[in-house]
Tab-separated table of N, CA and C in Angstrom:
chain	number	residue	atom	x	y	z
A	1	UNK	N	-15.934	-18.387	12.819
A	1	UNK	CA	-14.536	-18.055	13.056
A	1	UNK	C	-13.956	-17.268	11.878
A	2	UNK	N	-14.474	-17.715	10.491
A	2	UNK	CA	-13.482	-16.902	9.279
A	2	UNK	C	-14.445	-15.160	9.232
A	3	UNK	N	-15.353	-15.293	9.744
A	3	UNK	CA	-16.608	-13.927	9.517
A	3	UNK	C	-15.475	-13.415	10.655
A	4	UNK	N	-15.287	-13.278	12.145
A	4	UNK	CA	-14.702	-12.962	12.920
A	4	UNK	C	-12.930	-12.696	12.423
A	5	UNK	N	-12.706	-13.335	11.840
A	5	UNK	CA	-11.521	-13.064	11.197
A	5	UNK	C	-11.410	-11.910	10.265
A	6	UNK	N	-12.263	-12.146	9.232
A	6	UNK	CA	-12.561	-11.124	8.094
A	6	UNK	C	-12.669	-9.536	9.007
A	7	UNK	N	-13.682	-9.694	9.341
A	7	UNK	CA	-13.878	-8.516	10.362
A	7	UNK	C	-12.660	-7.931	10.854
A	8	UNK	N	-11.871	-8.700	11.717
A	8	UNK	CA	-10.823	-8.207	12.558
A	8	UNK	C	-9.652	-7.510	11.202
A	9	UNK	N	-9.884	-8.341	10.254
A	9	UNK	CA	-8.394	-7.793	9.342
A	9	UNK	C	-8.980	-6.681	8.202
A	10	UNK	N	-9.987	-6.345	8.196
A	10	UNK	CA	-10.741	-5.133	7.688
A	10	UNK	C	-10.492	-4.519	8.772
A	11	UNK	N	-11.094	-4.291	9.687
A	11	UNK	CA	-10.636	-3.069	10.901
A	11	UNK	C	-9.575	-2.998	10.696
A	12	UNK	N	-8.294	-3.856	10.573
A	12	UNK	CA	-7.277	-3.096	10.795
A	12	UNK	C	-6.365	-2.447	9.550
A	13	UNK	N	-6.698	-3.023	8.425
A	13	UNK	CA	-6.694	-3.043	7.302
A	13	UNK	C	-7.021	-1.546	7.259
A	14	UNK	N	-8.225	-1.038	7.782
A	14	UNK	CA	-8.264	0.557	7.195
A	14	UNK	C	-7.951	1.069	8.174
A	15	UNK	N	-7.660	0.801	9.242
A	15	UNK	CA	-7.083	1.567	10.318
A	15	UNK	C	-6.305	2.353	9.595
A	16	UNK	N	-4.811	1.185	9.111
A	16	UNK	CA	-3.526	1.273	8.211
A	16	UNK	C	-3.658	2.370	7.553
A	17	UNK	N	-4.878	1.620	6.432
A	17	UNK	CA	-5.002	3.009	5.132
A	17	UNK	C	-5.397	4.222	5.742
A	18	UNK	N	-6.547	4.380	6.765
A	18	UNK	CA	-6.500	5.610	7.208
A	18	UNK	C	-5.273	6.782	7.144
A	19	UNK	N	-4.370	5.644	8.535
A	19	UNK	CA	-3.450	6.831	8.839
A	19	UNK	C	-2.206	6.515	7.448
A	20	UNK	N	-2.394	6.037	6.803
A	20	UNK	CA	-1.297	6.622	5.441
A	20	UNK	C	-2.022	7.361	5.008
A	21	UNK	N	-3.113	7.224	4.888
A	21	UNK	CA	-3.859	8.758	3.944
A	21	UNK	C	-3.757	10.169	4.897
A	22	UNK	N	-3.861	9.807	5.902
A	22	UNK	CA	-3.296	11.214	6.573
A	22	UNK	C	-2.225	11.553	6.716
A	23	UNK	N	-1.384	10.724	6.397
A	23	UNK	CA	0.460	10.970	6.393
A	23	UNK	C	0.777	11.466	4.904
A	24	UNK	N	-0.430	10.543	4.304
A	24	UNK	CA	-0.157	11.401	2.340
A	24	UNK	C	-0.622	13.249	2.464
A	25	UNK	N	-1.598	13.104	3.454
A	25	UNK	CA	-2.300	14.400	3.396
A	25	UNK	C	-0.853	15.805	3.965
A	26	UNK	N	-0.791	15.000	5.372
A	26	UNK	CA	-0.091	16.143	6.143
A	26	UNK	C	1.433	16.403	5.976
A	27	UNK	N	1.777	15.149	5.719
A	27	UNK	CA	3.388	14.508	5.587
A	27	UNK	C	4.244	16.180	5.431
A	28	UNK	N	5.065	15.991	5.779
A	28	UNK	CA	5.860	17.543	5.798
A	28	UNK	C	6.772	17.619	4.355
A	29	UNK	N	7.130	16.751	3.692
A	29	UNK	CA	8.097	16.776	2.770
A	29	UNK	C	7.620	15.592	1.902
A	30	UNK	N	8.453	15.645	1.045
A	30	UNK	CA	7.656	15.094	-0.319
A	30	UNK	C	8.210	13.372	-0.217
A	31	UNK	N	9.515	13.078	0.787
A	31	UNK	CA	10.166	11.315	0.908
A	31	UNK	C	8.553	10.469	1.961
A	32	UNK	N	8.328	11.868	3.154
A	32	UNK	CA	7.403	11.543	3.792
A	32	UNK	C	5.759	10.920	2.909
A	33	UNK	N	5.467	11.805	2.082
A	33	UNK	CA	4.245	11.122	1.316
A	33	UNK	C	4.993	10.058	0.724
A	34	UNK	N	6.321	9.982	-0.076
A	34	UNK	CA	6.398	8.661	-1.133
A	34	UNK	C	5.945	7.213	0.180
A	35	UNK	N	6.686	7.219	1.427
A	35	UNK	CA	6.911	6.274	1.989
A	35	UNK	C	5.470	5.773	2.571
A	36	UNK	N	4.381	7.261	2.708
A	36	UNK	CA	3.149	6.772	3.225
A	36	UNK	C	2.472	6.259	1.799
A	37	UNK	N	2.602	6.786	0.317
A	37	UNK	CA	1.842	6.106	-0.297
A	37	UNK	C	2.276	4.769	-0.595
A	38	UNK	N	3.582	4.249	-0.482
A	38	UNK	CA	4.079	2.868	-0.063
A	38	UNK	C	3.258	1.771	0.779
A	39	UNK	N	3.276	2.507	1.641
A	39	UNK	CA	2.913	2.323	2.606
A	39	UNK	C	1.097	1.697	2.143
A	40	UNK	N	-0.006	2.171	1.583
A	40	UNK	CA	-0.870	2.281	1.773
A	40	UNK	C	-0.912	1.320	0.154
A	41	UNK	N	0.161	1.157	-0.302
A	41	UNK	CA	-0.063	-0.005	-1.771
A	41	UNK	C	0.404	-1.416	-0.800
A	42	UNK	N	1.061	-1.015	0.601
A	42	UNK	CA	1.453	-2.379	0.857
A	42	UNK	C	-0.009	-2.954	1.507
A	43	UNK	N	-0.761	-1.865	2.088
A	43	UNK	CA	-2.204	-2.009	3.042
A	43	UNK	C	-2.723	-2.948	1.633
A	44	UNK	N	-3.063	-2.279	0.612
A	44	UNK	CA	-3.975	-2.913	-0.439
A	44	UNK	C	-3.498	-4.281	-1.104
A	45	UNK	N	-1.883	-4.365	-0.731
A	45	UNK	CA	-1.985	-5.709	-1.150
A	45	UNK	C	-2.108	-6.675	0.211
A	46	UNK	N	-1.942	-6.404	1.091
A	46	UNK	CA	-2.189	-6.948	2.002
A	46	UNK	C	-3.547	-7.259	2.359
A	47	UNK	N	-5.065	-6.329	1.877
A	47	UNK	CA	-6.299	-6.977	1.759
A	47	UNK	C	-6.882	-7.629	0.486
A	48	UNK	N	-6.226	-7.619	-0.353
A	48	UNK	CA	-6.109	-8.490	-1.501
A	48	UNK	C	-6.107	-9.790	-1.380
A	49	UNK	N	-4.568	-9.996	-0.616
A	49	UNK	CA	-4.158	-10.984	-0.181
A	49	UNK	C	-4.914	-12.103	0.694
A	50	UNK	N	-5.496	-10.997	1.758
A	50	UNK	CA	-5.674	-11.507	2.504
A	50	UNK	C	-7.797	-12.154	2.039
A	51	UNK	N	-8.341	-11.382	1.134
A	51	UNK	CA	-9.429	-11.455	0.419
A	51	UNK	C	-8.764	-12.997	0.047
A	52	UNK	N	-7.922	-13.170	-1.091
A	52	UNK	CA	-7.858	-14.138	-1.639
A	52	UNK	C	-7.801	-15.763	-0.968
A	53	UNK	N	-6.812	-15.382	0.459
A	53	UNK	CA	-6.878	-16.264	1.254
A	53	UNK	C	-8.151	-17.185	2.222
A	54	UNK	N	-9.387	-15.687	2.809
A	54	UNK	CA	-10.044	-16.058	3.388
A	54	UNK	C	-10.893	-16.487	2.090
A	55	UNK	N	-10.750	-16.235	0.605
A	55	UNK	CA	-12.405	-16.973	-0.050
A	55	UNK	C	-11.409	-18.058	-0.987
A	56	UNK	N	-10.287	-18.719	-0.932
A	56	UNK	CA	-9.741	-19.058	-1.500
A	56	UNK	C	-9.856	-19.454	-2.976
A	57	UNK	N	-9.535	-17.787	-3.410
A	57	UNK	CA	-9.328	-17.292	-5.072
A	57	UNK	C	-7.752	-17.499	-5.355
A	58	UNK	N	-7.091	-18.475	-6.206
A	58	UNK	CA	-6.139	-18.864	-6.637
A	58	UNK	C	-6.060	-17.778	-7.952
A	59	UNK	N	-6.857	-17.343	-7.948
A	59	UNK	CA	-6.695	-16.334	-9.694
A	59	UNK	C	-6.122	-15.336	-9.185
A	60	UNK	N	-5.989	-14.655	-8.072
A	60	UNK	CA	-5.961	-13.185	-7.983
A	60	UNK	C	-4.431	-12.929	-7.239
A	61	UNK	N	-3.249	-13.786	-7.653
A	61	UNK	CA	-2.043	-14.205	-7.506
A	61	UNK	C	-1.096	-13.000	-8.582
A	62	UNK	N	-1.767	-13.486	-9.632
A	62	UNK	CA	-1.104	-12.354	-10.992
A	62	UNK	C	-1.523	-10.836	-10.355
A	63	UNK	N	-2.889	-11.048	-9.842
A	63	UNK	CA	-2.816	-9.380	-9.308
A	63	UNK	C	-2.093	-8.743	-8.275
A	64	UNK	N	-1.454	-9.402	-7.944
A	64	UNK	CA	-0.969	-9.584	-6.521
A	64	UNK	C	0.424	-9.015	-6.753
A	65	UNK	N	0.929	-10.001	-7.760
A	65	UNK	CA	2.137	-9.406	-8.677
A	65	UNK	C	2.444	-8.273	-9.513
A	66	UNK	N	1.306	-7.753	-10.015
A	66	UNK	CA	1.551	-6.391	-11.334
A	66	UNK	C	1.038	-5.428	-9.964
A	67	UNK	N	0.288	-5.783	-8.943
A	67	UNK	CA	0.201	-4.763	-7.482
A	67	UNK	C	1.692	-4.408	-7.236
A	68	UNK	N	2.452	-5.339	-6.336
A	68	UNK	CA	3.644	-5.309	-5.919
A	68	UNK	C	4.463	-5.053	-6.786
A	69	UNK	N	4.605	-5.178	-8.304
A	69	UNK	CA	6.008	-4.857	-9.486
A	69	UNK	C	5.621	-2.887	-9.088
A	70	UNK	N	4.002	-2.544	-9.545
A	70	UNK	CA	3.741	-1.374	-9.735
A	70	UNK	C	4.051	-0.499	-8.586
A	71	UNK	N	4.280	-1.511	-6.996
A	71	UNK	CA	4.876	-0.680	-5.619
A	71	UNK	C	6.230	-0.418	-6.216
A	72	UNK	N	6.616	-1.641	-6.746
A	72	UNK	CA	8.001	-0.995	-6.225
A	72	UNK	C	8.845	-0.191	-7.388
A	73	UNK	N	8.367	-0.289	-8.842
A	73	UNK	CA	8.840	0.919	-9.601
A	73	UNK	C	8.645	1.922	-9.346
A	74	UNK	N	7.079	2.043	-8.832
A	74	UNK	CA	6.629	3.393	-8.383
A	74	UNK	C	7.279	4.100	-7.496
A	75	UNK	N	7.483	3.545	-6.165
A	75	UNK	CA	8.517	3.472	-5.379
A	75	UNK	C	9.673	4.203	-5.514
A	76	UNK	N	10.619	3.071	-6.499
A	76	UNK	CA	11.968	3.723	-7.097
A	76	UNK	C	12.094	4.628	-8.086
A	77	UNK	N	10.833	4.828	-8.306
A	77	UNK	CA	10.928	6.342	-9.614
A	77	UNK	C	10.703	7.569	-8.652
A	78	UNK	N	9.915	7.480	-7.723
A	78	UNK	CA	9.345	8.740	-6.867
A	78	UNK	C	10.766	9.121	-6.211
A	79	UNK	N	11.680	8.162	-5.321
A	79	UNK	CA	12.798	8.391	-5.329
A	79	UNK	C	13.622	8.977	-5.604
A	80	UNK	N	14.118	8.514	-7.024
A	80	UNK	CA	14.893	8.660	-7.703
A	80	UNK	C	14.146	10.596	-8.194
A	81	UNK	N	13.203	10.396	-8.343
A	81	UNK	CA	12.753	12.178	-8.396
A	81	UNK	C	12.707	13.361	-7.855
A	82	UNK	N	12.829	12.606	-6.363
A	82	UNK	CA	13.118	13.275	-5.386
A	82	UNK	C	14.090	14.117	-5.159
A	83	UNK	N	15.241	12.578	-5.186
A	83	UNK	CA	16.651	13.224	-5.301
A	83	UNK	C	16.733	14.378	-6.191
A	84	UNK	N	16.384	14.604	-7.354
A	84	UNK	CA	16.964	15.252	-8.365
A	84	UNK	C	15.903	16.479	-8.301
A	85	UNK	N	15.198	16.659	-7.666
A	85	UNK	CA	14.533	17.671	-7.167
A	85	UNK	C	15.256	19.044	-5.774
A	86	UNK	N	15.885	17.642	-5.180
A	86	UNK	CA	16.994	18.495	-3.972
A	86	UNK	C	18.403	18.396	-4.300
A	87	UNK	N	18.318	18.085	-5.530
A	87	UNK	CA	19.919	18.599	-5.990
A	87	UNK	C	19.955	19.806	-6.802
């Protein structure tokens, strides 16, 4: 049952990353890539996560955290660059 599990959340897991990497690729404007590479740090913490859960690794919690701090400065700096790019 957890092999069948693993499986199912890897398939979809890169499904995800796939199509953000093709939304990083094609994306028409520069908010469009920030939100797909968002997008594709949320995929990686989400198989992290989900790694840690199915082999139950209690260590890989802190990574989990400097993952998600590094989404979301990254995030609000690309933003914030944006703007001041179309002003």
């Amino acid at each position: 049952m957890t092999t069948l599990l693993a499986v199912a959340l890897t398939g979809l897991l890169s499904v995800t990353a796939l199509l953000a990497l093709a939304r990083i690729y094609r994306g028409p404007s520069l908010l469009d890539r920030i939100v797909a590479a968002d997008l594709l740090l949320s995929t990686m913490l989400g198989a992290v996560g989900a790694e840690a859960a199915i082999n139950r690794h209690p260590t890989t919690v802190p990574v989990l955290v400097v993952l998600s701090l590094l989404g979301f400065v990254g995030s609000v700096s690309l933003v914030r660059f944006a703007l001041r790019q179309e002003a």
